[in-house]
Tab-separated table of C-alpha atoms in Angstrom:
chain	number	residue	atom	x	y	z
A	1	MET	CA	154.258	88.880	92.258
A	2	LEU	CA	153.642	92.603	91.965
A	3	ASN	CA	157.344	93.533	91.514
A	4	ARG	CA	158.223	90.855	88.947
A	5	PRO	CA	159.806	92.335	85.768
A	6	LEU	CA	157.853	91.448	82.639
A	7	LEU	CA	160.880	90.182	80.736
A	8	SER	CA	162.535	88.127	83.468
A	9	VAL	CA	160.064	85.380	84.118
A	10	LEU	CA	160.326	81.630	83.918
A	11	PRO	CA	158.627	79.750	81.093
A	12	VAL	CA	155.219	78.382	81.984
A	13	ALA	CA	156.441	74.791	82.100
A	14	GLU	CA	158.992	75.700	84.802
A	15	TRP	CA	156.689	77.921	86.918
A	16	PRO	CA	156.920	76.668	90.509
A	17	LEU	CA	154.346	77.000	93.220
A	18	PRO	CA	155.305	79.996	95.340
A	19	PRO	CA	156.660	79.666	98.866
A	20	GLY	CA	153.850	79.340	101.337
A	21	ASP	CA	151.540	77.009	99.436
A	22	ARG	CA	148.851	77.596	102.090
A	23	LEU	CA	148.840	81.388	102.014
A	24	PRO	CA	145.354	82.880	102.731
A	25	CYS	CA	144.928	83.697	99.062
A	26	ALA	CA	144.543	81.728	95.843
A	27	LEU	CA	147.525	81.788	93.457
A	28	LEU	CA	146.945	80.721	89.836
A	29	LEU	CA	149.048	80.445	86.705
A	30	ILE	CA	146.995	80.917	83.536
A	31	THR	CA	148.194	79.920	80.061
A	32	ALA	CA	147.918	82.119	76.985
A	33	ASP	CA	144.695	80.354	75.942
A	34	GLY	CA	143.035	80.959	79.313
A	35	LEU	CA	143.538	77.582	80.999
A	36	VAL	CA	144.617	77.162	84.621
A	37	HIS	CA	148.076	75.576	84.392
A	38	SER	CA	148.614	75.220	88.161
A	39	ALA	CA	147.315	76.553	91.437
A	40	ASN	CA	148.257	76.521	95.093
A	41	THR	CA	146.514	74.462	97.768
A	42	THR	CA	144.381	77.384	98.954
A	43	ALA	CA	142.901	77.790	95.475
A	44	HIS	CA	141.896	74.129	95.349
A	45	GLU	CA	140.436	74.317	98.858
A	46	TRP	CA	138.374	77.370	97.945
A	47	PHE	CA	136.974	76.205	94.637
A	48	GLY	CA	136.740	72.446	95.161
A	49	ALA	CA	136.204	69.747	92.562
A	50	GLN	CA	135.880	72.081	89.568
A	51	SER	CA	139.361	73.492	90.263
A	52	SER	CA	141.209	70.942	88.135
A	53	ALA	CA	144.362	71.708	86.196
A	54	MET	CA	143.971	72.863	82.575
A	55	ALA	CA	140.374	73.936	83.204
A	56	PRO	CA	139.213	77.280	81.776
A	57	LEU	CA	139.569	80.067	84.322
A	58	VAL	CA	135.805	80.728	84.517
A	59	HIS	CA	135.138	77.049	85.256
A	60	PHE	CA	137.928	76.893	87.816
A	61	LEU	CA	136.367	79.832	89.674
A	62	GLY	CA	132.906	78.227	89.517
A	63	VAL	CA	131.431	80.804	87.117
A	64	SER	CA	128.962	79.677	84.463
A	65	GLU	CA	129.678	80.717	80.895
A	66	TYR	CA	126.198	82.254	80.808
A	67	ASP	CA	126.895	84.373	83.891
A	68	GLU	CA	127.619	88.083	83.372
A	69	ARG	CA	130.807	87.621	85.409
A	70	ALA	CA	132.167	85.392	82.631
A	71	GLY	CA	132.260	88.454	80.357
A	72	GLU	CA	134.062	90.451	83.038
A	73	LEU	CA	136.693	87.705	83.372
A	74	ASP	CA	137.155	87.511	79.581
A	75	ALA	CA	137.686	91.273	79.447
A	76	PHE	CA	140.127	91.030	82.369
A	77	VAL	CA	142.218	88.407	80.549
A	78	GLU	CA	142.050	90.143	77.160
A	79	GLY	CA	143.043	93.444	78.745
A	80	MET	CA	146.313	91.933	79.986
A	81	ARG	CA	146.938	90.322	76.594
A	82	GLN	CA	146.518	93.632	74.783
A	83	SER	CA	148.161	96.025	77.229
A	84	GLY	CA	150.865	93.866	78.811
A	85	GLN	CA	150.105	95.657	82.068
A	86	MET	CA	148.932	94.430	85.453
A	87	ARG	CA	145.145	94.585	85.901
A	88	GLU	CA	142.718	94.249	88.778
A	89	LEU	CA	139.142	92.974	88.857
A	90	ARG	CA	136.656	92.949	91.712
A	91	LEU	CA	133.743	90.548	91.566
A	92	ALA	CA	131.701	88.201	93.723
A	93	LEU	CA	132.805	84.559	93.783
A	94	GLN	CA	131.558	81.496	95.596
A	95	ARG	CA	133.456	78.750	97.350
A	96	HIS	CA	132.510	75.147	96.681
A	97	THR	CA	130.846	75.160	100.134
A	98	GLY	CA	128.332	77.732	98.872
A	99	GLU	CA	129.840	80.668	100.775
A	100	ARG	CA	129.908	83.851	98.688
A	101	PHE	CA	132.747	86.307	99.118
A	102	SER	CA	134.051	89.545	97.650
A	103	ALA	CA	137.160	88.816	95.594
A	104	LEU	CA	139.967	90.931	94.195
A	105	LEU	CA	141.849	89.405	91.231
A	106	MET	CA	145.299	90.896	90.622
A	107	GLY	CA	146.817	89.653	87.355
A	108	MET	CA	150.335	90.099	85.942
A	109	PRO	CA	151.097	89.219	82.305
A	110	LEU	CA	153.892	86.705	81.667
A	111	VAL	CA	156.164	87.073	78.625
A	112	ASP	CA	159.339	85.294	77.607
A	113	PRO	CA	162.636	87.097	76.831
A	114	SER	CA	161.600	87.462	73.191
A	115	GLY	CA	158.383	89.240	74.210
A	116	LEU	CA	156.056	86.308	73.496
A	117	TYR	CA	152.932	86.410	75.652
A	118	LEU	CA	152.753	83.210	77.725
A	119	GLY	CA	149.759	83.959	79.896
A	120	PHE	CA	149.549	85.538	83.337
A	121	ASP	CA	149.684	84.749	86.995
A	122	THR	CA	147.030	86.034	89.361
A	123	MET	CA	146.347	86.357	93.056
A	124	VAL	CA	142.755	86.015	94.301
A	125	LEU	CA	142.199	87.839	97.599
A	126	ASP	CA	139.153	87.402	99.844
A	127	LEU	CA	138.216	91.023	100.599
A	128	SER	CA	135.147	90.093	102.614
A	129	ARG	CA	137.494	89.047	105.423
A	130	TRP	CA	138.578	92.671	105.707
A	131	GLN	CA	135.557	94.845	104.945
A	132	ASP	CA	131.823	94.736	104.348
A	133	ARG	CA	131.217	92.527	101.329
A	134	GLU	CA	128.317	94.542	99.881
A	135	ALA	CA	130.388	97.749	99.935
A	136	LEU	CA	133.052	96.107	97.789
A	137	VAL	CA	131.323	94.156	95.034
A	138	PRO	CA	127.621	94.526	94.204
A	139	TYR	CA	125.602	91.374	93.703
A	140	THR	CA	124.682	90.359	90.204
A	141	HIS	CA	120.941	90.276	89.547
A	142	ALA	CA	120.822	86.498	89.994
A	143	GLU	CA	122.877	86.686	93.194
A	144	ASP	CA	120.659	89.447	94.534
A	145	LEU	CA	117.517	87.377	93.952
A	146	ARG	CA	119.148	84.330	95.525
A	147	ALA	CA	120.295	86.355	98.542
A	148	ARG	CA	116.811	87.795	99.012
A	149	LEU	CA	115.258	84.350	98.769
A	150	GLU	CA	117.712	82.928	101.296
A	151	SER	CA	117.076	85.856	103.656
A	152	ARG	CA	113.317	85.433	103.430
A	153	THR	CA	113.619	81.686	103.891
A	154	ARG	CA	115.645	82.232	107.052
A	155	SER	CA	113.153	84.841	108.271
A	156	HIS	CA	110.270	82.488	107.562
A	157	ALA	CA	111.955	79.666	109.452
A	158	MET	CA	112.586	81.974	112.421
A	159	ALA	CA	108.961	83.135	112.345
A	160	MET	CA	107.763	79.534	112.334
A	161	ARG	CA	109.944	78.760	115.345
A	162	ASP	CA	108.525	81.799	117.113
A	163	ILE	CA	104.994	80.669	116.313
A	164	ASP	CA	105.752	77.194	117.662
A	165	ALA	CA	107.076	78.699	120.895
A	166	PHE	CA	104.093	81.031	121.076
A	167	THR	CA	101.572	78.224	120.639
A	168	GLN	CA	103.420	76.135	123.245
A	169	ILE	CA	103.047	78.967	125.750
A	170	LEU	CA	99.376	79.432	124.909
A	171	SER	CA	98.522	75.731	124.943
A	172	HIS	CA	100.218	74.806	128.197
A	173	ASP	CA	101.888	77.573	130.172
A	174	LEU	CA	98.921	79.972	130.218
A	175	ARG	CA	96.155	77.422	130.494
A	176	GLY	CA	97.658	75.850	133.637
A	177	PRO	CA	97.113	78.866	135.940
A	178	LEU	CA	93.664	79.417	134.422
A	179	ARG	CA	92.657	75.844	135.248
A	180	GLN	CA	93.832	76.312	138.816
A	181	ALA	CA	91.950	79.608	139.184
A	182	ARG	CA	88.820	78.055	137.730
A	183	GLY	CA	89.062	75.148	140.189
A	184	TYR	CA	89.321	77.473	143.182
A	185	LEU	CA	86.412	79.581	141.902
A	186	ARG	CA	84.219	76.505	141.601
A	187	LEU	CA	85.016	75.661	145.222
A	188	MET	CA	84.165	79.236	146.138
A	189	ARG	CA	80.864	78.974	144.272
A	190	GLU	CA	79.949	75.819	146.197
A	191	HIS	CA	80.827	77.581	149.434
A	192	THR	CA	78.702	80.621	148.618
A	193	GLN	CA	75.765	78.400	147.678
A	194	ARG	CA	75.890	76.944	151.198
A	195	SER	CA	76.360	80.321	152.855
A	196	HIS	CA	73.719	82.033	150.660
A	197	ASP	CA	76.009	85.015	150.129
A	198	VAL	CA	74.398	86.485	147.005
A	199	LEU	CA	77.000	89.178	146.373
A	200	GLN	CA	79.905	86.756	146.695
A	201	ALA	CA	78.133	84.316	144.388
A	202	GLU	CA	77.743	87.069	141.791
A	203	TYR	CA	81.418	88.001	141.984
A	204	THR	CA	82.437	84.356	141.715
A	205	GLN	CA	80.261	83.798	138.653
A	206	SER	CA	81.643	86.943	137.001
A	207	ALA	CA	85.195	85.681	137.577
A	208	LEU	CA	84.316	82.307	136.048
A	209	VAL	CA	82.848	84.045	132.994
A	210	ALA	CA	86.018	86.135	132.669
A	211	ILE	CA	88.168	82.987	132.756
A	212	ASP	CA	86.001	81.434	130.060
A	213	GLY	CA	86.587	84.581	128.003
A	214	VAL	CA	90.352	84.314	128.410
A	215	ASN	CA	90.200	80.646	127.377
A	216	GLY	CA	88.206	81.694	124.321
A	217	MET	CA	90.846	84.276	123.438
A	218	ILE	CA	93.589	81.663	123.781
A	219	ASP	CA	91.634	79.373	121.445
A	220	ALA	CA	91.339	82.227	118.941
A	221	LEU	CA	95.067	82.995	119.124
A	222	LEU	CA	95.903	79.328	118.585
A	223	GLU	CA	93.577	79.211	115.579
A	224	PHE	CA	95.125	82.410	114.193
A	225	ALA	CA	98.607	80.900	114.564
A	226	ARG	CA	97.435	77.652	112.952
A	227	LEU	CA	96.068	79.525	109.938
A	228	SER	CA	99.487	81.115	109.446
A	229	ARG	CA	101.262	77.807	108.932
A	230	VAL	CA	98.759	75.109	107.985
A	231	PRO	CA	99.579	73.730	104.489
A	232	LEU	CA	96.992	74.658	101.867
A	233	GLU	CA	95.230	71.720	100.194
A	234	LEU	CA	94.620	73.546	96.914
A	235	ARG	CA	92.051	72.170	94.498
A	236	PHE	CA	89.046	73.209	92.423
A	237	VAL	CA	86.352	74.407	94.833
A	238	PRO	CA	82.807	75.096	93.543
A	239	LEU	CA	81.543	77.816	95.867
A	240	ALA	CA	77.801	77.273	95.380
A	241	PRO	CA	77.613	73.924	97.232
A	242	LEU	CA	80.208	75.141	99.764
A	243	VAL	CA	78.048	78.138	100.718
A	244	GLN	CA	74.925	75.977	100.890
A	245	GLY	CA	76.735	73.668	103.291
A	246	VAL	CA	77.627	76.621	105.520
A	247	LEU	CA	73.994	77.809	105.455
A	248	ALA	CA	72.795	74.363	106.492
A	249	HIS	CA	75.084	74.550	109.494
A	250	LEU	CA	73.848	78.053	110.409
A	251	SER	CA	70.187	77.000	110.183
A	252	ARG	CA	70.396	75.884	113.823
A	253	HIS	CA	70.052	79.548	114.783
A	254	ALA	CA	66.403	80.521	115.185
A	255	HIS	CA	67.029	83.875	113.507
A	256	ALA	CA	68.236	82.155	110.295
A	257	ALA	CA	64.684	81.212	109.338
A	258	MET	CA	63.686	84.889	109.321
A	259	VAL	CA	66.446	85.965	106.908
A	260	ASP	CA	65.865	86.615	103.225
A	261	TRP	CA	68.880	84.719	101.858
A	262	ARG	CA	69.917	85.929	98.407
A	263	ILE	CA	72.616	83.542	97.250
A	264	ASP	CA	73.806	83.879	93.647
A	265	GLY	CA	73.181	80.483	92.063
A	266	ARG	CA	76.062	81.073	89.654
A	267	LEU	CA	78.791	81.359	92.278
A	268	PRO	CA	82.099	80.514	90.588
A	269	GLY	CA	84.664	77.832	91.148
A	270	VAL	CA	87.952	78.957	92.642
A	271	ARG	CA	91.347	77.505	93.374
A	272	GLY	CA	91.663	77.059	97.107
A	273	ASP	CA	91.520	74.970	100.251
A	274	PRO	CA	87.881	73.871	100.729
A	275	MET	CA	88.105	73.542	104.514
A	276	LEU	CA	89.599	76.998	104.993
A	277	LEU	CA	87.230	78.628	102.501
A	278	SER	CA	84.297	77.021	104.280
A	279	GLN	CA	85.613	78.475	107.533
A	280	ALA	CA	85.917	81.951	105.965
A	281	PHE	CA	82.326	81.923	104.652
A	282	SER	CA	81.140	80.584	108.014
A	283	HIS	CA	82.698	83.559	109.832
A	284	LEU	CA	81.247	86.075	107.373
A	285	LEU	CA	77.741	84.627	107.276
A	286	ASP	CA	77.667	84.132	111.042
A	287	ASN	CA	78.575	87.815	111.489
A	288	ALA	CA	75.896	88.867	109.012
A	289	LEU	CA	73.338	86.698	110.782
A	290	LYS	CA	74.289	88.103	114.192
A	291	PHE	CA	74.197	91.766	113.192
A	292	THR	CA	70.830	91.515	111.407
A	293	ARG	CA	69.150	90.005	114.444
A	294	GLY	CA	67.347	93.225	115.405
A	295	VAL	CA	66.327	94.133	111.841
A	296	GLU	CA	62.653	93.841	110.914
A	297	ARG	CA	63.305	92.367	107.461
A	298	PRO	CA	66.834	90.957	107.477
A	299	VAL	CA	68.501	90.376	104.102
A	300	ILE	CA	71.849	88.663	103.548
A	301	GLU	CA	73.332	88.481	100.048
A	302	VAL	CA	76.241	86.455	98.667
A	303	GLY	CA	77.376	87.443	95.187
A	304	TRP	CA	80.411	87.796	92.958
A	305	ARG	CA	81.946	89.382	89.872
A	306	ASP	CA	85.102	89.011	87.799
A	307	GLY	CA	87.910	91.306	88.909
A	308	ALA	CA	90.091	93.314	86.562
A	309	ASP	CA	93.103	91.124	87.367
A	310	GLY	CA	91.275	87.856	86.631
A	311	LYS	CA	90.502	87.069	90.262
A	312	ARG	CA	87.019	86.361	91.580
A	313	VAL	CA	85.594	89.178	93.701
A	314	LEU	CA	83.145	87.750	96.254
A	315	HIS	CA	80.958	89.718	98.645
A	316	VAL	CA	78.713	89.131	101.640
A	317	HIS	CA	76.251	91.988	102.145
A	318	ASP	CA	73.742	92.437	104.955
A	319	ASN	CA	71.316	95.173	106.031
A	320	GLY	CA	72.196	94.927	109.717
A	321	VAL	CA	73.329	97.476	112.277
A	322	GLY	CA	76.599	98.315	110.503
A	323	PHE	CA	79.441	100.176	112.181
A	324	ASP	CA	81.346	103.438	112.058
A	325	ARG	CA	83.618	103.347	109.003
A	326	ARG	CA	86.225	105.413	110.867
A	327	ALA	CA	87.011	102.239	112.814
A	328	SER	CA	87.461	100.139	109.664
A	329	ASP	CA	91.278	100.086	109.990
A	330	LYS	CA	90.921	97.987	113.149
A	331	LEU	CA	88.069	95.836	111.896
A	332	PHE	CA	90.292	92.941	110.762
A	333	MET	CA	92.411	92.866	113.928
A	334	LEU	CA	91.939	90.191	116.567
A	335	PHE	CA	89.580	91.044	119.446
A	336	GLN	CA	88.483	94.363	117.903
A	337	ARG	CA	84.750	94.656	118.566
A	338	GLN	CA	82.573	97.363	117.019
A	339	HIS	CA	79.666	96.763	119.371
A	340	HIS	CA	79.363	96.212	123.111
A	341	SER	CA	79.431	92.603	124.312
A	342	LEU	CA	76.076	93.131	126.013
A	343	GLU	CA	74.498	93.788	122.596
A	344	PHE	CA	76.243	91.099	120.525
A	345	GLU	CA	78.169	88.066	121.721
A	346	GLY	CA	81.573	87.050	120.414
A	347	LEU	CA	85.232	87.954	120.872
A	348	GLY	CA	85.809	89.898	117.677
A	349	THR	CA	87.871	87.236	115.903
A	350	GLY	CA	85.824	86.236	112.846
A	351	LEU	CA	87.001	88.927	110.438
A	352	ALA	CA	90.632	88.614	111.545
A	353	LEU	CA	90.586	84.866	110.887
A	354	THR	CA	88.811	85.427	107.563
A	355	ARG	CA	91.439	87.920	106.452
A	356	ARG	CA	94.211	85.460	107.284
A	357	ILE	CA	92.510	82.756	105.192
A	358	VAL	CA	91.976	85.117	102.248
A	359	GLU	CA	95.569	86.354	102.382
A	360	ARG	CA	96.873	82.778	102.506
A	361	HIS	CA	95.070	82.326	99.164
A	362	GLY	CA	96.768	85.417	97.717
A	363	GLY	CA	93.695	87.614	97.965
A	364	GLY	CA	92.661	90.802	99.738
A	365	ILE	CA	89.632	91.804	101.786
A	366	ARG	CA	87.861	95.058	102.605
A	367	CYS	CA	84.703	96.181	104.352
A	368	GLU	CA	82.237	99.010	103.701
A	369	SER	CA	79.640	100.025	106.243
A	370	ALA	CA	77.865	102.804	108.061
A	371	PRO	CA	75.780	102.786	111.261
A	372	GLY	CA	72.297	101.480	110.531
A	373	GLN	CA	73.108	100.819	106.854
A	374	GLY	CA	74.449	97.279	106.984
A	375	CYS	CA	77.836	95.934	106.032
A	376	ARG	CA	79.436	94.715	102.804
A	377	VAL	CA	82.566	92.562	103.012
A	378	SER	CA	84.342	92.065	99.664
A	379	PHE	CA	87.296	89.750	99.103
A	380	THR	CA	89.205	88.222	96.213
A	381	LEU	CA	90.128	84.613	95.483
A	382	PRO	CA	92.141	83.111	92.626
A	383	PRO	CA	90.139	81.543	89.771
A	384	ASP	CA	90.430	77.845	89.090
A	385	ARG	CA	93.187	77.299	86.503
A	386	VAL	CA	93.274	73.519	86.485
A	387	GLY	CA	89.743	72.361	85.899
A	388	GLY	CA	86.134	73.036	86.620
A	389	THR	CA	83.978	75.866	85.393
A	390	ALA	CA	82.751	79.075	86.908
């Protein structure tokens, strides 16, 4: 095709398919008005159902007329019409199977002996079989967005598979040995009760407590994994009754009756999952209740304001023991405790789980505190955009 003289070509009507109809490249004959007159088998296999005879070239190649590549193809064709010279064009194309590839179009104008322009023939080469596709033809903006979306979808699916495998290990593989160890320790405890070995009984009980702690950590990890993939049941959620429900649940703690609860009666409505939001407020208020336990006049406040970006900014503020703000970067990590377990119970999971819930709702969370000056946790939630009032 590349060595064909311009003036010694066959008329379009007599143009035969070239030898080797199944060459690893698409061969097309294009008429003067831009229609595909004929094509080899490879071309039809690449471009599928839209690759019918007498279809416009852009349609044959699967390019929308609104795509920026359509303009490149028009300029490619017009350039051969005007110059009468061979031209090349590199662009990204897509097979009918959805596979994208880097293509090189090499076109040669066809003229009859009198010099009349008849059209051109072109070879479409798949360059991605030879070199890196991105180094050859850059993605269009739409292709780039689609490629990013597909990559993130694949990454998300892989992450979900990893989470499933992780939860399987936690739920079964790790708990099995712990159950066996706990069973043997119970037998040991019964033995020490009969032998009245006080020191051995103390060691046995400490080991049982440690196993309970590991089981608690496994439960927390499973809950953390669940919060990463549970579907959100989004709806209008009035926060005032939700917070009151959480407080009713916390009233079982004796210390709750001593707290000066300052709950803003005008708490807004938000768009969210009521079960998960209830869980988030439960973690925050339970922490506030726990860390104000040694305060003479404990005060816990729940309030809100409108954020600059239209989101609701909620806060839970207490006057408890607080913590060193230099450790705030680890505060929202699992199992990061700011106080010794002998002072305050718990595994250090509440804030980590709360952050996951807030982030699943598209919000952010931060904490301000200082030793002996209480703690203020602020977080954002999306406003209700469907119904309900603030």
